[in-house]
Amino acid sequence: MSSNALHRNPPFRAEHLGSLLRPSDLLNAREEVDKGTKPSSSLTSVEDTAVKDIVDTQIELGFHGISDGEYRRHMFWGTFFPGLDGFEEIKNPDISLFRLYAPDMAIFVETDVTPPESVICTGKIKHVGSTYTDQWNYLKSVVPKDRVHECKLTLAAPNWYHFRYKEGKAYPKSVYSNDAAYFADIAKAYQDELQILYNNGLRNVQFDDPNLAYFCSEKFLAGWKEDKLNTKTADELFDQYIRLYNDCISKRPADMHVGVHLCRGNFAGGRHFSEGGYDRIATKLFQHLNVNTYYLEYDTPRAGGFEPLKALPTNKNVILGVITSKFPKMEDAEEMKKRVYQAADFVAEGNSQTQKEALERLGVSPQCGFASHESGNPIKKDDMVAKLKLVRQIADEIWPGEP
């Protein structure tokens, strides 16, 4: 459902994007399981300890949108799609399946690396049980009961295993005659997932979606135009994805907060995938997509300026990712505060508000997670903690006394 009311707490003034650096003992334990030298069952207790420790760290640092650090995942997109009937995980997929001008795929080509795995539709899609309830229930068990509603779970974008594949390759034509039929079953699966998680106490969801940001990339858009297989324009595909999202979340209860994180990639070594300001998608993104909150990358000029925020409606929030999670160099707090105020001025201008009124719909965060992939960004735990402390400091100085 879509609501005309502004949803607060969540989101919070100080946020992070979900993934946090894994401790070495967890990485070592997973490596042993992957090598087959230890059973997979041996991993659970190591994960449990690591999750408990990182939850305690988040609480100590003053964060409210607490995650499990995505410690039970290999990559940020998790296990939603492999857990559905009708999807199959494929190892060393044929590179000819992919749109090689899609920014994340282009990186593989550029570095002469084949994607080690992917997930593809092979049959009728059906939700047959959540792969996240055990993870979520453990997270619930290690936070105070009165803060469970604040905790956050991140989910893969519903377009994730559609966008990357060439026209006609995302699903068998013998199963789905067109995108609309395929998307209808994807949406139904997400509706089921969100209801199960809601019934288990989840009230704070964040979709992680690099794909939407790719529509800001002139390089990607040029590749799209050159691809003779495509049967629609990039703008038409973007519109389809907006409708897909809205269908996925159309049955969520009113007290379930839903946000979407647009980033430009967080590849090995902190490398990004794409560039381009939000200008060309701002109106559709902010006014047609029925989410409560946008987590936006703003740590470098590759995301453009704050002008597109003029399109933000009064019932939507933006969390400004002005702190980088990619590298250890610390930002200047005063400069970051100036940037937040600049963003607020554009939000205010778009809605004939004061800066103070616009600030009510803003927060701050790193631009992305610290470990979208399990090996993490090229920073150390102390660097991550320092960055999170800086986010909390900026939030406290702009919005004193608010979570």
mmCIF file of C-alpha atoms in Angstrom:
data_model
loop_
_atom_site.group_PDB
_atom_site.id
_atom_site.type_symbol
_atom_site.label_atom_id
_atom_site.label_comp_id
_atom_site.label_asym_id
_atom_site.label_seq_id
_atom_site.Cartn_x
_atom_site.Cartn_y
_atom_site.Cartn_z
ATOM 1 C CA MET A 1 0.000 0.000 0.000
ATOM 2 C CA SER A 2 1.042 3.616 -0.464
ATOM 3 C CA SER A 3 0.639 6.079 2.356
ATOM 4 C CA ASN A 4 0.388 9.845 2.316
ATOM 5 C CA ALA A 5 1.883 9.983 5.815
ATOM 6 C CA LEU A 6 5.575 10.540 6.436
ATOM 7 C CA HIS A 7 7.117 7.437 8.025
ATOM 8 C CA ARG A 8 9.669 8.159 10.767
ATOM 9 C CA ASN A 9 11.765 6.061 13.142
ATOM 10 C CA PRO A 10 12.454 4.229 10.913
ATOM 11 C CA PRO A 11 14.174 5.776 9.092
ATOM 12 C CA PHE A 12 16.557 7.313 11.613
ATOM 13 C CA ARG A 13 18.800 10.365 11.481
ATOM 14 C CA ALA A 14 21.928 8.173 11.604
ATOM 15 C CA GLU A 15 21.769 5.106 9.365
ATOM 16 C CA HIS A 16 24.049 2.559 7.793
ATOM 17 C CA LEU A 17 23.226 0.429 4.780
ATOM 18 C CA GLY A 18 23.222 -3.049 6.295
ATOM 19 C CA SER A 19 26.476 -4.818 5.476
ATOM 20 C CA LEU A 20 29.368 -4.504 7.923
ATOM 21 C CA LEU A 21 32.892 -5.889 7.842
ATOM 22 C CA ARG A 22 33.020 -9.583 8.736
ATOM 23 C CA PRO A 23 35.446 -10.612 11.474
ATOM 24 C CA SER A 24 38.368 -12.800 10.411
ATOM 25 C CA ASP A 25 37.216 -15.823 12.405
ATOM 26 C CA LEU A 26 33.916 -15.804 10.502
ATOM 27 C CA LEU A 27 35.679 -15.510 7.142
ATOM 28 C CA ASN A 28 38.054 -18.328 8.095
ATOM 29 C CA ALA A 29 35.210 -20.571 9.242
ATOM 30 C CA ARG A 30 33.307 -20.013 5.999
ATOM 31 C CA GLU A 31 36.423 -20.740 3.964
ATOM 32 C CA GLU A 32 36.838 -24.086 5.745
ATOM 33 C CA VAL A 33 33.221 -24.970 5.000
ATOM 34 C CA ASP A 34 33.646 -23.967 1.348
ATOM 35 C CA LYS A 35 36.743 -26.154 1.096
ATOM 36 C CA GLY A 36 34.877 -29.054 2.643
ATOM 37 C CA THR A 37 37.235 -29.397 5.594
ATOM 38 C CA LYS A 38 34.404 -28.655 8.036
ATOM 39 C CA PRO A 39 30.651 -29.318 7.867
ATOM 40 C CA SER A 40 28.284 -26.416 7.167
ATOM 41 C CA SER A 41 26.725 -26.990 10.586
ATOM 42 C CA SER A 42 29.949 -25.776 12.186
ATOM 43 C CA LEU A 43 29.358 -22.299 10.794
ATOM 44 C CA THR A 44 26.177 -21.467 12.706
ATOM 45 C CA SER A 45 27.748 -20.913 16.121
ATOM 46 C CA VAL A 46 30.497 -18.745 14.608
ATOM 47 C CA GLU A 47 27.894 -16.671 12.780
ATOM 48 C CA ASP A 48 25.773 -16.352 15.910
ATOM 49 C CA THR A 49 28.698 -15.015 17.934
ATOM 50 C CA ALA A 50 29.704 -12.591 15.186
ATOM 51 C CA VAL A 51 26.145 -11.283 14.807
ATOM 52 C CA LYS A 52 25.775 -10.787 18.565
ATOM 53 C CA ASP A 53 29.068 -8.862 18.676
ATOM 54 C CA ILE A 54 28.200 -6.571 15.747
ATOM 55 C CA VAL A 55 24.724 -5.906 17.168
ATOM 56 C CA ASP A 56 26.341 -4.840 20.439
ATOM 57 C CA THR A 57 28.718 -2.593 18.494
ATOM 58 C CA GLN A 58 25.831 -0.888 16.665
ATOM 59 C CA ILE A 59 23.983 -0.278 19.925
ATOM 60 C CA GLU A 60 27.125 1.131 21.571
ATOM 61 C CA LEU A 61 27.617 3.495 18.616
ATOM 62 C CA GLY A 62 24.066 4.806 18.952
ATOM 63 C CA PHE A 63 22.466 3.272 15.860
ATOM 64 C CA HIS A 64 18.831 2.230 15.791
ATOM 65 C CA GLY A 65 18.353 0.644 12.348
ATOM 66 C CA ILE A 66 20.311 -2.402 13.492
ATOM 67 C CA SER A 67 21.191 -5.197 11.060
ATOM 68 C CA ASP A 68 22.965 -8.508 11.451
ATOM 69 C CA GLY A 69 25.765 -7.103 9.298
ATOM 70 C CA GLU A 70 24.627 -9.490 6.517
ATOM 71 C CA TYR A 71 27.033 -11.924 8.186
ATOM 72 C CA ARG A 72 25.205 -15.021 6.950
ATOM 73 C CA ARG A 73 25.489 -13.966 3.309
ATOM 74 C CA HIS A 74 28.222 -14.269 0.725
ATOM 75 C CA MET A 75 26.953 -11.265 -1.264
ATOM 76 C CA PHE A 76 24.521 -8.471 -0.454
ATOM 77 C CA TRP A 77 21.662 -9.920 -2.502
ATOM 78 C CA GLY A 78 21.302 -12.892 -0.213
ATOM 79 C CA THR A 79 19.163 -15.978 -0.761
ATOM 80 C CA PHE A 80 15.689 -14.790 -1.736
ATOM 81 C CA PHE A 81 15.792 -15.853 -5.395
ATOM 82 C CA PRO A 82 17.544 -19.225 -4.951
ATOM 83 C CA GLY A 83 14.890 -20.030 -2.340
ATOM 84 C CA LEU A 84 12.019 -19.704 -4.819
ATOM 85 C CA ASP A 85 10.600 -22.535 -6.869
ATOM 86 C CA GLY A 86 11.319 -21.776 -10.507
ATOM 87 C CA PHE A 87 14.826 -20.365 -10.000
ATOM 88 C CA GLU A 88 18.087 -22.250 -10.299
ATOM 89 C CA GLU A 89 21.582 -21.262 -9.278
ATOM 90 C CA ILE A 90 24.083 -21.793 -12.092
ATOM 91 C CA LYS A 91 27.840 -21.968 -11.661
ATOM 92 C CA ASN A 92 30.182 -20.356 -14.209
ATOM 93 C CA PRO A 93 27.301 -19.119 -16.382
ATOM 94 C CA ASP A 94 27.796 -18.553 -20.086
ATOM 95 C CA ILE A 95 28.783 -14.922 -20.556
ATOM 96 C CA SER A 96 26.542 -14.754 -23.634
ATOM 97 C CA LEU A 97 23.506 -14.684 -21.305
ATOM 98 C CA PHE A 98 24.295 -11.215 -20.052
ATOM 99 C CA ARG A 99 23.951 -7.631 -21.148
ATOM 100 C CA LEU A 100 27.656 -6.908 -21.178
ATOM 101 C CA TYR A 101 27.061 -3.138 -21.152
ATOM 102 C CA ALA A 102 25.189 -3.406 -17.838
ATOM 103 C CA PRO A 103 27.660 -1.691 -15.502
ATOM 104 C CA ASP A 104 28.284 -4.627 -13.153
ATOM 105 C CA MET A 105 28.692 -7.017 -16.088
ATOM 106 C CA ALA A 106 30.996 -4.566 -17.860
ATOM 107 C CA ILE A 107 33.363 -4.737 -14.879
ATOM 108 C CA PHE A 108 33.634 -8.511 -15.288
ATOM 109 C CA VAL A 109 34.453 -8.073 -18.969
ATOM 110 C CA GLU A 110 36.954 -5.309 -18.272
ATOM 111 C CA THR A 111 38.768 -7.381 -15.650
ATOM 112 C CA ASP A 112 38.552 -10.572 -17.758
ATOM 113 C CA VAL A 113 36.612 -12.348 -15.027
ATOM 114 C CA THR A 114 33.605 -14.614 -15.577
ATOM 115 C CA PRO A 115 30.781 -14.263 -13.043
ATOM 116 C CA PRO A 116 31.235 -17.290 -10.748
ATOM 117 C CA GLU A 117 27.502 -17.824 -10.365
ATOM 118 C CA SER A 118 24.105 -16.434 -11.213
ATOM 119 C CA VAL A 119 20.477 -17.373 -10.649
ATOM 120 C CA ILE A 120 18.033 -17.745 -13.504
ATOM 121 C CA CYS A 121 14.386 -18.582 -13.952
ATOM 122 C CA THR A 122 13.836 -22.114 -15.237
ATOM 123 C CA GLY A 123 10.180 -22.692 -14.377
ATOM 124 C CA LYS A 124 7.016 -21.328 -12.813
ATOM 125 C CA ILE A 125 7.946 -19.011 -9.924
ATOM 126 C CA LYS A 126 6.457 -19.731 -6.532
ATOM 127 C CA HIS A 127 7.292 -18.701 -2.983
ATOM 128 C CA VAL A 128 7.732 -21.831 -0.875
ATOM 129 C CA GLY A 129 9.008 -20.414 2.412
ATOM 130 C CA SER A 130 11.303 -17.630 3.590
ATOM 131 C CA THR A 131 15.053 -18.175 3.661
ATOM 132 C CA TYR A 132 15.365 -15.240 6.077
ATOM 133 C CA THR A 133 13.150 -16.121 9.031
ATOM 134 C CA ASP A 134 15.868 -17.977 10.949
ATOM 135 C CA GLN A 135 18.310 -15.104 10.397
ATOM 136 C CA TRP A 136 15.727 -12.538 11.405
ATOM 137 C CA ASN A 137 14.594 -14.469 14.451
ATOM 138 C CA TYR A 138 18.159 -14.719 15.719
ATOM 139 C CA LEU A 139 18.648 -10.973 15.241
ATOM 140 C CA LYS A 140 15.448 -10.381 17.226
ATOM 141 C CA SER A 141 16.783 -12.512 20.047
ATOM 142 C CA VAL A 142 19.918 -10.397 20.593
ATOM 143 C CA VAL A 143 18.341 -6.927 20.706
ATOM 144 C CA PRO A 144 16.139 -5.448 23.437
ATOM 145 C CA LYS A 145 12.485 -6.352 22.829
ATOM 146 C CA ASP A 146 11.437 -2.711 22.658
ATOM 147 C CA ARG A 147 13.845 -2.163 19.754
ATOM 148 C CA VAL A 148 12.940 -5.091 17.520
ATOM 149 C CA HIS A 149 10.693 -2.871 15.399
ATOM 150 C CA GLU A 150 13.716 -0.685 14.602
ATOM 151 C CA CYS A 151 15.887 -3.500 13.227
ATOM 152 C CA LYS A 152 16.455 -3.651 9.499
ATOM 153 C CA LEU A 153 16.567 -6.476 6.971
ATOM 154 C CA THR A 154 17.928 -5.910 3.473
ATOM 155 C CA LEU A 155 16.449 -7.633 0.428
ATOM 156 C CA ALA A 156 17.564 -8.068 -3.167
ATOM 157 C CA ALA A 157 15.943 -5.860 -5.786
ATOM 158 C CA PRO A 158 13.026 -7.584 -7.545
ATOM 159 C CA ASN A 159 14.589 -6.718 -10.918
ATOM 160 C CA TRP A 160 17.971 -8.229 -9.988
ATOM 161 C CA TYR A 161 17.794 -11.357 -12.134
ATOM 162 C CA HIS A 162 15.954 -9.675 -14.972
ATOM 163 C CA PHE A 163 18.059 -6.626 -15.711
ATOM 164 C CA ARG A 164 21.370 -8.443 -16.147
ATOM 165 C CA TYR A 165 20.160 -10.879 -18.803
ATOM 166 C CA LYS A 166 19.828 -10.153 -22.507
ATOM 167 C CA GLU A 167 16.376 -9.684 -23.974
ATOM 168 C CA GLY A 168 14.644 -13.058 -23.991
ATOM 169 C CA LYS A 169 17.127 -14.761 -21.652
ATOM 170 C CA ALA A 170 15.677 -13.975 -18.186
ATOM 171 C CA TYR A 171 13.015 -16.713 -18.307
ATOM 172 C CA PRO A 172 11.829 -19.506 -20.627
ATOM 173 C CA LYS A 173 9.239 -18.386 -23.135
ATOM 174 C CA SER A 174 7.521 -21.730 -22.595
ATOM 175 C CA VAL A 175 6.810 -20.625 -18.995
ATOM 176 C CA TYR A 176 6.231 -16.867 -19.330
ATOM 177 C CA SER A 177 5.074 -15.293 -22.556
ATOM 178 C CA ASN A 178 6.174 -11.800 -21.561
ATOM 179 C CA ASP A 179 7.676 -9.628 -18.843
ATOM 180 C CA ALA A 180 4.292 -8.776 -17.356
ATOM 181 C CA ALA A 181 3.533 -12.425 -16.565
ATOM 182 C CA TYR A 182 7.032 -12.988 -15.145
ATOM 183 C CA PHE A 183 6.871 -9.834 -13.015
ATOM 184 C CA ALA A 184 3.432 -10.783 -11.677
ATOM 185 C CA ASP A 185 4.861 -13.933 -10.117
ATOM 186 C CA ILE A 186 7.943 -12.098 -8.829
ATOM 187 C CA ALA A 187 5.631 -9.580 -7.144
ATOM 188 C CA LYS A 188 3.515 -12.331 -5.609
ATOM 189 C CA ALA A 189 6.660 -13.958 -4.194
ATOM 190 C CA TYR A 190 7.759 -10.689 -2.580
ATOM 191 C CA GLN A 191 4.283 -10.113 -1.178
ATOM 192 C CA ASP A 192 4.447 -13.533 0.465
ATOM 193 C CA GLU A 193 7.972 -12.901 1.783
ATOM 194 C CA LEU A 194 7.112 -9.534 3.291
ATOM 195 C CA GLN A 195 4.000 -10.919 4.984
ATOM 196 C CA ILE A 196 5.932 -13.819 6.518
ATOM 197 C CA LEU A 197 8.620 -11.470 7.800
ATOM 198 C CA TYR A 198 6.007 -9.016 9.084
ATOM 199 C CA ASN A 199 4.325 -11.835 10.977
ATOM 200 C CA ASN A 200 7.697 -12.526 12.566
ATOM 201 C CA GLY A 201 8.011 -8.924 13.733
ATOM 202 C CA LEU A 202 9.916 -7.208 10.926
ATOM 203 C CA ARG A 203 8.920 -3.572 10.429
ATOM 204 C CA ASN A 204 11.929 -2.129 8.566
ATOM 205 C CA VAL A 205 12.894 -3.302 5.054
ATOM 206 C CA GLN A 206 15.562 -1.956 2.728
ATOM 207 C CA PHE A 207 15.782 -3.047 -0.909
ATOM 208 C CA ASP A 208 19.321 -2.857 -2.302
ATOM 209 C CA ASP A 209 19.169 -1.846 -5.953
ATOM 210 C CA PRO A 210 22.183 -0.802 -8.015
ATOM 211 C CA ASN A 211 20.126 -1.381 -11.175
ATOM 212 C CA LEU A 212 17.918 1.691 -10.758
ATOM 213 C CA ALA A 213 21.023 3.883 -10.513
ATOM 214 C CA TYR A 214 22.304 2.466 -13.806
ATOM 215 C CA PHE A 215 19.552 4.393 -15.572
ATOM 216 C CA CYS A 216 21.534 7.508 -14.616
ATOM 217 C CA SER A 217 24.580 6.272 -16.544
ATOM 218 C CA GLU A 218 25.096 7.709 -20.029
ATOM 219 C CA LYS A 219 27.439 4.823 -20.825
ATOM 220 C CA PHE A 220 24.765 2.269 -19.989
ATOM 221 C CA LEU A 221 22.084 4.196 -21.874
ATOM 222 C CA ALA A 222 24.290 4.291 -24.965
ATOM 223 C CA GLY A 223 24.821 0.533 -24.725
ATOM 224 C CA TRP A 224 21.077 0.022 -24.399
ATOM 225 C CA LYS A 225 20.394 1.986 -27.580
ATOM 226 C CA GLU A 226 23.018 0.014 -29.489
ATOM 227 C CA ASP A 227 21.586 -3.354 -28.393
ATOM 228 C CA LYS A 228 19.328 -4.416 -31.271
ATOM 229 C CA LEU A 229 17.793 -7.211 -29.196
ATOM 230 C CA ASN A 230 15.970 -4.757 -26.903
ATOM 231 C CA THR A 231 12.264 -4.383 -27.623
ATOM 232 C CA LYS A 232 11.662 -1.333 -25.428
ATOM 233 C CA THR A 233 13.435 1.878 -24.507
ATOM 234 C CA ALA A 234 15.440 2.228 -21.316
ATOM 235 C CA ASP A 235 12.784 4.608 -20.004
ATOM 236 C CA GLU A 236 10.074 2.037 -20.665
ATOM 237 C CA LEU A 237 12.070 -0.568 -18.748
ATOM 238 C CA PHE A 238 12.543 1.853 -15.854
ATOM 239 C CA ASP A 239 8.773 2.384 -15.793
ATOM 240 C CA GLN A 240 8.281 -1.389 -15.709
ATOM 241 C CA TYR A 241 10.594 -1.671 -12.721
ATOM 242 C CA ILE A 242 8.721 1.052 -10.864
ATOM 243 C CA ARG A 243 5.468 -0.852 -11.420
ATOM 244 C CA LEU A 244 7.155 -4.090 -10.342
ATOM 245 C CA TYR A 245 8.301 -2.528 -7.071
ATOM 246 C CA ASN A 246 4.885 -1.062 -6.417
ATOM 247 C CA ASP A 247 3.271 -4.458 -6.968
ATOM 248 C CA CYS A 248 5.816 -6.156 -4.685
ATOM 249 C CA ILE A 249 5.004 -3.828 -1.781
ATOM 250 C CA SER A 250 1.343 -3.176 -2.550
ATOM 251 C CA LYS A 251 0.075 -5.395 0.295
ATOM 252 C CA ARG A 252 2.522 -4.385 2.996
ATOM 253 C CA PRO A 253 0.925 -3.244 6.263
ATOM 254 C CA ALA A 254 0.958 0.495 6.932
ATOM 255 C CA ASP A 255 3.412 0.167 9.817
ATOM 256 C CA MET A 256 6.049 -1.602 7.704
ATOM 257 C CA HIS A 257 8.700 0.892 6.597
ATOM 258 C CA VAL A 258 10.131 0.237 3.134
ATOM 259 C CA GLY A 259 13.190 1.953 1.702
ATOM 260 C CA VAL A 260 15.289 1.515 -1.407
ATOM 261 C CA HIS A 261 19.043 1.980 -1.594
ATOM 262 C CA LEU A 262 20.438 3.150 -4.918
ATOM 263 C CA CYS A 263 24.191 2.778 -5.198
ATOM 264 C CA ARG A 264 26.714 2.734 -7.979
ATOM 265 C CA GLY A 265 28.449 -0.479 -7.045
ATOM 266 C CA ASN A 266 30.740 -1.725 -4.319
ATOM 267 C CA PHE A 267 33.031 -4.150 -6.136
ATOM 268 C CA ALA A 268 36.266 -5.701 -4.858
ATOM 269 C CA GLY A 269 38.740 -3.030 -3.807
ATOM 270 C CA GLY A 270 35.941 -0.496 -3.311
ATOM 271 C CA ARG A 271 35.431 -0.046 -7.035
ATOM 272 C CA HIS A 272 32.192 1.483 -8.305
ATOM 273 C CA PHE A 273 30.218 0.372 -11.368
ATOM 274 C CA SER A 274 28.520 3.451 -12.732
ATOM 275 C CA GLU A 275 28.253 7.230 -12.640
ATOM 276 C CA GLY A 276 25.624 9.858 -13.297
ATOM 277 C CA GLY A 277 23.355 12.191 -11.352
ATOM 278 C CA TYR A 278 19.783 11.361 -10.400
ATOM 279 C CA ASP A 279 18.382 14.121 -12.630
ATOM 280 C CA ARG A 280 16.969 11.972 -15.436
ATOM 281 C CA ILE A 281 15.098 9.587 -13.101
ATOM 282 C CA ALA A 282 14.265 11.898 -10.187
ATOM 283 C CA THR A 283 10.591 12.585 -10.914
ATOM 284 C CA LYS A 284 9.679 8.951 -11.512
ATOM 285 C CA LEU A 285 11.897 7.692 -8.697
ATOM 286 C CA PHE A 286 10.630 10.072 -6.039
ATOM 287 C CA GLN A 287 7.021 10.525 -7.119
ATOM 288 C CA HIS A 288 5.997 7.207 -8.709
ATOM 289 C CA LEU A 289 7.821 4.641 -6.562
ATOM 290 C CA ASN A 290 5.721 3.900 -3.465
ATOM 291 C CA VAL A 291 8.498 3.541 -0.899
ATOM 292 C CA ASN A 292 8.933 5.596 2.259
ATOM 293 C CA THR A 293 12.640 6.310 2.063
ATOM 294 C CA TYR A 294 15.489 6.631 -0.435
ATOM 295 C CA TYR A 295 19.045 5.833 0.633
ATOM 296 C CA LEU A 296 21.129 7.744 -1.894
ATOM 297 C CA GLU A 297 24.830 7.717 -2.704
ATOM 298 C CA TYR A 298 26.360 11.179 -2.408
ATOM 299 C CA ASP A 299 29.961 10.570 -1.317
ATOM 300 C CA THR A 300 31.593 11.633 -4.605
ATOM 301 C CA PRO A 301 30.754 13.796 -7.636
ATOM 302 C CA ARG A 302 29.822 10.646 -9.604
ATOM 303 C CA ALA A 303 26.305 10.896 -8.093
ATOM 304 C CA GLY A 304 25.801 14.468 -9.288
ATOM 305 C CA GLY A 305 24.352 17.326 -7.274
ATOM 306 C CA PHE A 306 21.458 17.714 -4.890
ATOM 307 C CA GLU A 307 19.190 19.507 -7.385
ATOM 308 C CA PRO A 308 17.086 16.377 -8.148
ATOM 309 C CA LEU A 309 15.934 16.377 -4.516
ATOM 310 C CA LYS A 310 13.575 19.203 -5.439
ATOM 311 C CA ALA A 311 11.300 16.421 -6.771
ATOM 312 C CA LEU A 312 11.017 14.730 -3.360
ATOM 313 C CA PRO A 313 7.391 14.787 -2.100
ATOM 314 C CA THR A 314 6.601 15.848 1.447
ATOM 315 C CA ASN A 315 5.730 12.273 2.502
ATOM 316 C CA LYS A 316 9.130 10.808 1.549
ATOM 317 C CA ASN A 317 12.505 10.656 3.318
ATOM 318 C CA VAL A 318 16.038 10.771 1.927
ATOM 319 C CA ILE A 319 19.074 9.421 3.731
ATOM 320 C CA LEU A 320 22.130 11.209 2.356
ATOM 321 C CA GLY A 321 25.098 8.890 1.857
ATOM 322 C CA VAL A 322 27.742 11.583 2.229
ATOM 323 C CA ILE A 323 30.310 9.407 4.051
ATOM 324 C CA THR A 324 32.226 6.864 1.968
ATOM 325 C CA SER A 325 32.450 3.263 3.110
ATOM 326 C CA LYS A 326 34.999 2.448 0.414
ATOM 327 C CA PHE A 327 38.179 3.985 1.819
ATOM 328 C CA PRO A 328 39.523 4.834 5.298
ATOM 329 C CA LYS A 329 40.181 8.549 4.786
ATOM 330 C CA MET A 330 37.901 10.454 7.137
ATOM 331 C CA GLU A 331 35.571 13.212 5.973
ATOM 332 C CA ASP A 332 35.411 16.584 7.717
ATOM 333 C CA ALA A 333 32.294 16.758 9.882
ATOM 334 C CA GLU A 334 31.672 20.462 9.257
ATOM 335 C CA GLU A 335 31.924 20.014 5.494
ATOM 336 C CA MET A 336 29.493 17.118 5.617
ATOM 337 C CA LYS A 337 27.041 19.151 7.678
ATOM 338 C CA LYS A 338 27.217 21.894 5.056
ATOM 339 C CA ARG A 339 26.352 19.321 2.412
ATOM 340 C CA VAL A 340 23.325 18.170 4.390
ATOM 341 C CA TYR A 341 22.111 21.750 4.696
ATOM 342 C CA GLN A 342 22.657 22.254 0.955
ATOM 343 C CA ALA A 343 20.551 19.184 0.237
ATOM 344 C CA ALA A 344 17.855 20.447 2.586
ATOM 345 C CA ASP A 345 17.739 23.730 0.687
ATOM 346 C CA PHE A 346 16.889 21.908 -2.551
ATOM 347 C CA VAL A 347 14.259 19.748 -0.829
ATOM 348 C CA ALA A 348 12.789 22.917 0.638
ATOM 349 C CA GLU A 349 12.796 24.723 -2.706
ATOM 350 C CA GLY A 350 10.882 21.904 -4.378
ATOM 351 C CA ASN A 351 8.103 22.038 -1.793
ATOM 352 C CA SER A 352 8.014 25.720 -0.811
ATOM 353 C CA GLN A 353 9.289 24.826 2.646
ATOM 354 C CA THR A 354 11.854 26.204 5.029
ATOM 355 C CA GLN A 355 15.203 24.495 5.459
ATOM 356 C CA LYS A 356 14.117 23.423 8.944
ATOM 357 C CA GLU A 357 10.986 21.762 7.552
ATOM 358 C CA ALA A 358 12.993 19.988 4.856
ATOM 359 C CA LEU A 359 15.496 18.681 7.407
ATOM 360 C CA GLU A 360 12.663 16.749 9.049
ATOM 361 C CA ARG A 361 12.795 14.326 6.106
ATOM 362 C CA LEU A 362 16.561 13.835 5.948
ATOM 363 C CA GLY A 363 19.200 11.695 7.607
ATOM 364 C CA VAL A 364 22.836 10.721 6.999
ATOM 365 C CA SER A 365 24.697 7.482 6.319
ATOM 366 C CA PRO A 366 27.621 5.974 4.469
ATOM 367 C CA GLN A 367 26.887 5.782 0.752
ATOM 368 C CA CYS A 368 26.847 1.969 0.758
ATOM 369 C CA GLY A 369 27.608 -1.015 2.938
ATOM 370 C CA PHE A 370 31.083 -1.814 4.216
ATOM 371 C CA ALA A 371 30.990 -5.355 2.861
ATOM 372 C CA SER A 372 28.608 -5.852 -0.050
ATOM 373 C CA HIS A 373 30.705 -8.954 -0.735
ATOM 374 C CA GLU A 374 32.067 -11.012 2.142
ATOM 375 C CA SER A 375 35.700 -9.925 1.689
ATOM 376 C CA GLY A 376 34.665 -6.336 2.358
ATOM 377 C CA ASN A 377 35.997 -2.947 1.361
ATOM 378 C CA PRO A 378 39.710 -2.029 1.736
ATOM 379 C CA ILE A 379 39.315 -0.668 5.252
ATOM 380 C CA LYS A 380 39.792 -2.093 8.741
ATOM 381 C CA LYS A 381 37.274 -2.491 11.540
ATOM 382 C CA ASP A 382 38.634 0.564 13.355
ATOM 383 C CA ASP A 383 38.109 2.587 10.167
ATOM 384 C CA MET A 384 34.532 1.355 9.891
ATOM 385 C CA VAL A 385 33.817 2.214 13.515
ATOM 386 C CA ALA A 386 35.317 5.687 13.008
ATOM 387 C CA LYS A 387 33.074 6.242 9.973
ATOM 388 C CA LEU A 388 29.983 5.142 11.894
ATOM 389 C CA LYS A 389 30.916 7.410 14.804
ATOM 390 C CA LEU A 390 31.200 10.282 12.330
ATOM 391 C CA VAL A 391 27.729 9.534 10.931
ATOM 392 C CA ARG A 392 26.324 9.537 14.471
ATOM 393 C CA GLN A 393 28.174 12.782 15.315
ATOM 394 C CA ILE A 394 26.825 14.589 12.253
ATOM 395 C CA ALA A 395 23.298 13.411 12.999
ATOM 396 C CA ASP A 396 23.551 14.483 16.640
ATOM 397 C CA GLU A 397 24.774 17.954 15.696
ATOM 398 C CA ILE A 398 22.064 18.545 13.065
ATOM 399 C CA TRP A 399 19.217 16.786 14.880
ATOM 400 C CA PRO A 400 20.171 16.820 18.576
ATOM 401 C CA GLY A 401 18.376 14.264 20.714
ATOM 402 C CA GLU A 402 16.910 12.329 17.773
ATOM 403 C CA PRO A 403 17.681 8.670 16.988
#
